[in-house]
Each structure stands twice: as structure tokens, then as C-alpha cells.
Short mmCIF file of C-alpha atoms in Angstrom, two decimals:
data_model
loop_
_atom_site.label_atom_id
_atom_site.label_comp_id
_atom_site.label_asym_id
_atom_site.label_seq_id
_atom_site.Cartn_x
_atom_site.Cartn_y
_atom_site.Cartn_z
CA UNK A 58 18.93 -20.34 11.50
CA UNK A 59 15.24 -20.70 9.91
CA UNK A 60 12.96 -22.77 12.24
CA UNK A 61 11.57 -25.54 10.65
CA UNK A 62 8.11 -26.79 9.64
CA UNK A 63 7.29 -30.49 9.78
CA UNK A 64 4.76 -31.55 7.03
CA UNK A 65 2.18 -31.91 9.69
CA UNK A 66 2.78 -28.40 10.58
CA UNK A 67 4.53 -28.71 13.89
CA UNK A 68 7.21 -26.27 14.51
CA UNK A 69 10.68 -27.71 15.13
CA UNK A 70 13.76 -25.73 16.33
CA UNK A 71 16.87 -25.06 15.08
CA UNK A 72 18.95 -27.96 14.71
CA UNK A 73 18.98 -31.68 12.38
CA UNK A 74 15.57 -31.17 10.28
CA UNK A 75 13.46 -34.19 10.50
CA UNK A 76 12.00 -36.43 8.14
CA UNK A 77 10.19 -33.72 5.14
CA UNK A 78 11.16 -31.46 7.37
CA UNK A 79 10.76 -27.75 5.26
CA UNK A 80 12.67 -24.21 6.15
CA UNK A 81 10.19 -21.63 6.54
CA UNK A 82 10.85 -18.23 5.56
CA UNK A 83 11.41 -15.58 8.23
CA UNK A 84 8.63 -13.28 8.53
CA UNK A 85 9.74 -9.98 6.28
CA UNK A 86 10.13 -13.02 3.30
CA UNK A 87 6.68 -14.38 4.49
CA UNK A 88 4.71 -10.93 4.13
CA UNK A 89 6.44 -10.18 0.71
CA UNK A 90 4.99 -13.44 -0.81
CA UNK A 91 1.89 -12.48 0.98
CA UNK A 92 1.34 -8.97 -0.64
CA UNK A 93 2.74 -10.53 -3.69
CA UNK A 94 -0.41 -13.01 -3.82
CA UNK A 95 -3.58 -10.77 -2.96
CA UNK A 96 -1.86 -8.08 -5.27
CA UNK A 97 -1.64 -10.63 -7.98
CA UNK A 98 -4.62 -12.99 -7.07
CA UNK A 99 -7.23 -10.49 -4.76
CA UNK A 100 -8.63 -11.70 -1.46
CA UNK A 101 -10.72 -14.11 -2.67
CA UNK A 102 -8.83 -16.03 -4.71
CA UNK A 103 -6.05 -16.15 -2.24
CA UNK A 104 -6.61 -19.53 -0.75
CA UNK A 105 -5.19 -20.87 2.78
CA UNK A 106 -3.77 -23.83 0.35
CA UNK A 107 -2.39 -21.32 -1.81
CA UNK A 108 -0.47 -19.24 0.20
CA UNK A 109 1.04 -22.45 1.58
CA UNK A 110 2.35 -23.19 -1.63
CA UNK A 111 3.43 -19.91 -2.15
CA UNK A 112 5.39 -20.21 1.28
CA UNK A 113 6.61 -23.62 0.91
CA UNK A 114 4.52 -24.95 4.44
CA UNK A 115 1.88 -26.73 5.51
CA UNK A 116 -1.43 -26.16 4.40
CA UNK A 117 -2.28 -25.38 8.10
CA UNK A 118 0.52 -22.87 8.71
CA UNK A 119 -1.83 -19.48 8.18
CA UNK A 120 -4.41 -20.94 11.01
CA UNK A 121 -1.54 -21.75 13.31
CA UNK A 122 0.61 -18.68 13.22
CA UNK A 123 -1.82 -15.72 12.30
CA UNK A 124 -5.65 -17.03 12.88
CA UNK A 125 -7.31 -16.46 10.14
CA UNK A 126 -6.27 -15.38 6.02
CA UNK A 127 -7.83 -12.65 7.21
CA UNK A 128 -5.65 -11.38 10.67
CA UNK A 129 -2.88 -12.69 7.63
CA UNK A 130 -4.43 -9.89 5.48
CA UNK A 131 -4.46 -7.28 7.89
CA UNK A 132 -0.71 -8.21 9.08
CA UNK A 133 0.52 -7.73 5.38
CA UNK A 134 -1.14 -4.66 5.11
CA UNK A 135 0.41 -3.21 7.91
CA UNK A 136 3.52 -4.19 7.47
CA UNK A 137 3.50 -1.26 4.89
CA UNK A 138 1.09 1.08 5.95
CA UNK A 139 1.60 1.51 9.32
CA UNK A 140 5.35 2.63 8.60
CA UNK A 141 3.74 5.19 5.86
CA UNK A 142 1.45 5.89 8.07
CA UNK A 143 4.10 7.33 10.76
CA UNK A 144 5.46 9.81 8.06
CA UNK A 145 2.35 11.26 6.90
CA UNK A 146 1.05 11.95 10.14
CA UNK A 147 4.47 13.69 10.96
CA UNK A 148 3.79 15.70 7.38
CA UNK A 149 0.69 16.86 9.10
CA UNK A 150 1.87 17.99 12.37
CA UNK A 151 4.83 20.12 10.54
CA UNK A 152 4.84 23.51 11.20
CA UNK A 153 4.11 24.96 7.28
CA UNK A 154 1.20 26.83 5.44
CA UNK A 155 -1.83 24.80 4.76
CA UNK A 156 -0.99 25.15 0.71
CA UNK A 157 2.77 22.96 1.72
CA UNK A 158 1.20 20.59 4.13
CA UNK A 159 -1.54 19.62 1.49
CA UNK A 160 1.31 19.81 -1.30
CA UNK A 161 3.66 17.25 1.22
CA UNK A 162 1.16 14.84 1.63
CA UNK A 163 0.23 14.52 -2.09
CA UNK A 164 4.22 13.91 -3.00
CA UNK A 165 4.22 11.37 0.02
CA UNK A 166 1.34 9.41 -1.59
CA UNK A 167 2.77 8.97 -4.64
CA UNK A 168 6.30 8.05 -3.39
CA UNK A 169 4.51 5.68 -1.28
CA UNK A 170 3.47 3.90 -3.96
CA UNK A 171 6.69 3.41 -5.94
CA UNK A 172 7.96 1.74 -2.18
CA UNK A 173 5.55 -0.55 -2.36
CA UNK A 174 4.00 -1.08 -5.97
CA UNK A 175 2.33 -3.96 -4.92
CA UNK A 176 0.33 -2.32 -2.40
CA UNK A 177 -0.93 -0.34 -4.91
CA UNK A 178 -2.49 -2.66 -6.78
CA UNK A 179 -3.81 -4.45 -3.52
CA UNK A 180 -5.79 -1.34 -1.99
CA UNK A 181 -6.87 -0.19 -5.77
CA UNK A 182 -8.82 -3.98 -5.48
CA UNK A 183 -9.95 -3.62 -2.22
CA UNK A 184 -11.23 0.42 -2.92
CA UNK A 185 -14.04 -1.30 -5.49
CA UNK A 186 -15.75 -3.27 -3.38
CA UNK A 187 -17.56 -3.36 -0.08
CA UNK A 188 -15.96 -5.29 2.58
CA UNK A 189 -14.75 -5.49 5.83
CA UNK A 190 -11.54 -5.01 4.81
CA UNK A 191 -12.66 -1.86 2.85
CA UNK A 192 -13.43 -0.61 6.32
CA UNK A 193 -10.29 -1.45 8.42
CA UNK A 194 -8.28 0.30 5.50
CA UNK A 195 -10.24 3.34 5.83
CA UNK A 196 -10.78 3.32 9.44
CA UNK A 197 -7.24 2.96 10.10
CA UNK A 198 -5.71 4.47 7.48
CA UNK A 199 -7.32 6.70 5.38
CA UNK A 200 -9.71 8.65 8.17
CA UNK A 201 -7.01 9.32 10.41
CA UNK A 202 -5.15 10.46 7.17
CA UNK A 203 -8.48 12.94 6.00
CA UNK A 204 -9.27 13.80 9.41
CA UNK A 205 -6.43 16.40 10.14
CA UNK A 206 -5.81 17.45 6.13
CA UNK A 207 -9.55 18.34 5.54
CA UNK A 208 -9.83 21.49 7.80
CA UNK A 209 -6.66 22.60 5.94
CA UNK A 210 -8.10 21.60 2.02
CA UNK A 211 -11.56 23.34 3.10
CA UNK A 212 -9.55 27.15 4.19
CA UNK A 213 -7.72 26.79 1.02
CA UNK A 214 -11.10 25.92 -1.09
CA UNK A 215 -11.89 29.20 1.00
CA UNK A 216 -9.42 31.24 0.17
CA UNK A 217 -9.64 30.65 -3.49
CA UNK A 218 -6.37 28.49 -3.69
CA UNK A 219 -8.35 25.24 -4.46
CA UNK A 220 -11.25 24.31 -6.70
CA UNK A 221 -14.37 24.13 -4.43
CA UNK A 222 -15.37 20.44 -5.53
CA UNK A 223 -16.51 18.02 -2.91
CA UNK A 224 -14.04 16.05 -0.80
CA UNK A 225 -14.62 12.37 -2.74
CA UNK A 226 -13.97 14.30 -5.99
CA UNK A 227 -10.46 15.86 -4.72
CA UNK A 228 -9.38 12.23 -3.09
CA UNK A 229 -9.98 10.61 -6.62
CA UNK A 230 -8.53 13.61 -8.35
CA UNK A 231 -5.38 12.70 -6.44
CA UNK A 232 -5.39 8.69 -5.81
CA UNK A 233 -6.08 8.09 -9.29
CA UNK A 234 -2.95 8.54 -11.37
CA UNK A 235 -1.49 6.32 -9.01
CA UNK A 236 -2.36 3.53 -11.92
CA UNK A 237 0.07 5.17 -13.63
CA UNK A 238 2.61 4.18 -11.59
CA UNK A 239 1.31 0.17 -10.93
CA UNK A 240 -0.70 -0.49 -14.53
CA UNK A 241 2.44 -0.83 -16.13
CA UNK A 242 1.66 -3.09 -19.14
CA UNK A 243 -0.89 -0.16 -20.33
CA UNK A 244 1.70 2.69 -20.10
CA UNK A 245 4.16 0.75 -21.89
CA UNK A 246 1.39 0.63 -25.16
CA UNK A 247 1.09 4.33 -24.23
CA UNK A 248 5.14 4.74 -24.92
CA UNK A 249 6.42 4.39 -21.55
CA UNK A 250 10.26 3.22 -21.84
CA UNK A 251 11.77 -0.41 -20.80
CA UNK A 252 12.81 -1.67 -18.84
CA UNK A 253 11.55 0.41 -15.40
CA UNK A 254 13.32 0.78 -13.22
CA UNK A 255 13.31 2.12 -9.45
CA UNK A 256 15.34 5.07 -10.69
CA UNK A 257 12.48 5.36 -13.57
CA UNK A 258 9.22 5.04 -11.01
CA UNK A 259 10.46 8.23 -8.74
CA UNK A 260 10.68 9.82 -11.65
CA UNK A 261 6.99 9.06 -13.13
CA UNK A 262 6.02 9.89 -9.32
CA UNK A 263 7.67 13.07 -9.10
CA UNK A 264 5.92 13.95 -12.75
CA UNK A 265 2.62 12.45 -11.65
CA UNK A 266 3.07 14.64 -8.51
CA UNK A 267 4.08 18.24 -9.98
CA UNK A 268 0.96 17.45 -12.78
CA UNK A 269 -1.60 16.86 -9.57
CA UNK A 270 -0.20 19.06 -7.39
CA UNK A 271 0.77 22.14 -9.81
CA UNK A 272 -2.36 21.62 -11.03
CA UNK A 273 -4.43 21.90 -7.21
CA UNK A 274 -2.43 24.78 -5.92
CA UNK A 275 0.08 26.28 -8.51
CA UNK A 276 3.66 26.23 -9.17
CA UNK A 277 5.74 25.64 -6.09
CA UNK A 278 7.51 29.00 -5.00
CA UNK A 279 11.27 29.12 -5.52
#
């Protein structure tokens, strides 16, 4: 059973509610409506009062059980990314060719983001402006993502297998059509089919991915 919130914020147990006595959600349902309010709103605008309402609890229930909106941020965001995070860096500790551990990584990214649309649309926010946010996402995810893939992007560039453009060039060559897969109102005027579906966004993925990647490095070998 749910603990429950008193309208003052005090935590009661399980058991007869009290007086305006409110069930709060358990914490997976908590992050969701999280993500699903700095996706939709941005950091800014994402009030302490209005993730309460949101949540259905006090106005005081952030402070209390996270801190601060922002150790709420950073909770929300790795509730996603740290799981992603676990697969990539087992993508680039396989045992392939640097041409397939570049290729696996790319295809990750973009499945990644038909998981967890909202994300998307969260970190393509937070990538356009300076903030301290901007620099926990990149010091926790995306350097320790670059880090290892870079030696392996630079022997290819090398080799002749990639085009020799700098590194910030390549990373928005490949983030970038990821709008494809969270700007949805846009590629419907381009022709885009309704309803979508989950079935419908691994497909766009896999065709954003085989355009980027096919595109980088070739065909992939049969």
C-alpha cells in the first residue's frame, strides 16, 4: 500500500488515511510525471508548486524527499540514463572492429531515444544553454561516453573509413536526427503516418540509423 501524505506534508504509514490525507505515487510513477514536466515545461518553468500539482502532494514534498528541484532533476535524469548508460559502455568494451563498435553505439543512441522520448526532448533543452546541469549531463554522461569511442572514430578518420571533420561536427552529425524521432507534430506536416506508434518509432530509428550510419562508414557487411 501507497504511504500517505498529509496536507502539511508529513508522511503517514500505511493504514486509515487521516483527515485530507492524499496517496502519493510510488517513486517509478513520481519520476515519470517528473520527466514528463521539464520535457514539456523546461527547468525553469518547472516550479516546486508545480510539480506538486503534477504529483498530487504538498507543495513542500520536493524539499522534503529529494533537497532541492534540482537533486529532483538529476534523480529523473538518471533514472534513464544511468541504465543506458550501462549498455553503451558494455557496447564499448565488446570485442569488434572499431568500424562495428562506432556503428553499435550510433544504433544504441537512437533506440535510446524511442525508450524514452521524453528524454529526448529534455536533454535537446538542456544541450542549448549553459548551465550546471549542461555540465553534470556531459560530465557524467556524455564524456565518459566520448572518452573511450574517440580513439576508435580518430583510426577510422585515419584509415580513410570516416570523413576527417572535427569531433563537435560528427556528434551533431549524429545527435541531430534524433528530432526526428521526438518533433513529432513537424514530421507529421512532412507526411509522417498516424497514429505512431512504438512499433512505428523503432522503425523511424532503425531508418534514421542505417541513413547516419550507412552514410559514416558504408553499408553494413552481410
Amino acid at each position: 500500500m501507497a504511504a500517505e501524505e498529509s496536507v502539511t506534508g508529513a508522511a503517514r504509514g500505511p493504514g486509515r488515511p487521516g483527515a485530507g490525507a492524499r496517496p502519493v505515487p510510488d517513486e517509478a510513477e513520481i519520476l515519470r510525471r517528473g520527466m514528463e514536466a521539464f520535457a514539456e515545461l523546461g527547468y525553469d518553468r518547472t516550479s516546486a508548486r508545480e510539480l506538486a500539482r503534477r504529483l498530487g502532494v504538498s507543495h513542500n514534498f520536493i524539499n522534503d524527499r529529494y533537497g532541492s528541484k534540482a537533486n529532483f532533476w538529476r534523480t529523473v535524469v538518471d533514472s534513464l540514463l544511468e541504465r543506458d548508460q550501462r549498455e553503451r559502455q558494455r557496447l564499448l568494451e565488446a570485442d569488434v572492429d572499431d568500424a562495428e563498435r562506432v556503428r553499435a553505439v550510433i544504433v544504441h543512441f537512437y533506440q535510446a531515444a524511442v525508450e524514452a522520448p521524453l528524454l529526448g526532448r529534455l536533454l535537446a533543452d538542456e544541450f542549448s544553454r549553459e548551465s550546471e546541469r549542461l555540465d553534470y549531463l556531459y560530465e557524467r554522461y556524455v564524456a565518459p561516453t566520448l572518452g573511450p569511442l574517440v580513439p576508435a572514430v580518430e583510426r577510422l578518420m585515419a584509415a580513410g573509413r570516416l570523413p576527417t571533420v572535427p569531433m563537435d561536427v560528427l556528434f551533431f552529425a549524429v545527435i541531430s536526427p534524433v528530432a526526428g524521432l521526438v518533433q513529432l507534430p513537424l514530421a507529421h506536416r512532412l507526411g509522417r503516418a498516424e497514429p505512431v506508434t512504438r512499433e512505428s518509432q523503432t522503425r523511424t530509428a532503425r531508418e534514421l540509423a542505417d541513413l547516419i550510419v550507412n552514410g559514416l562508414l558504408g553499408p553494413h557487411p552481410r
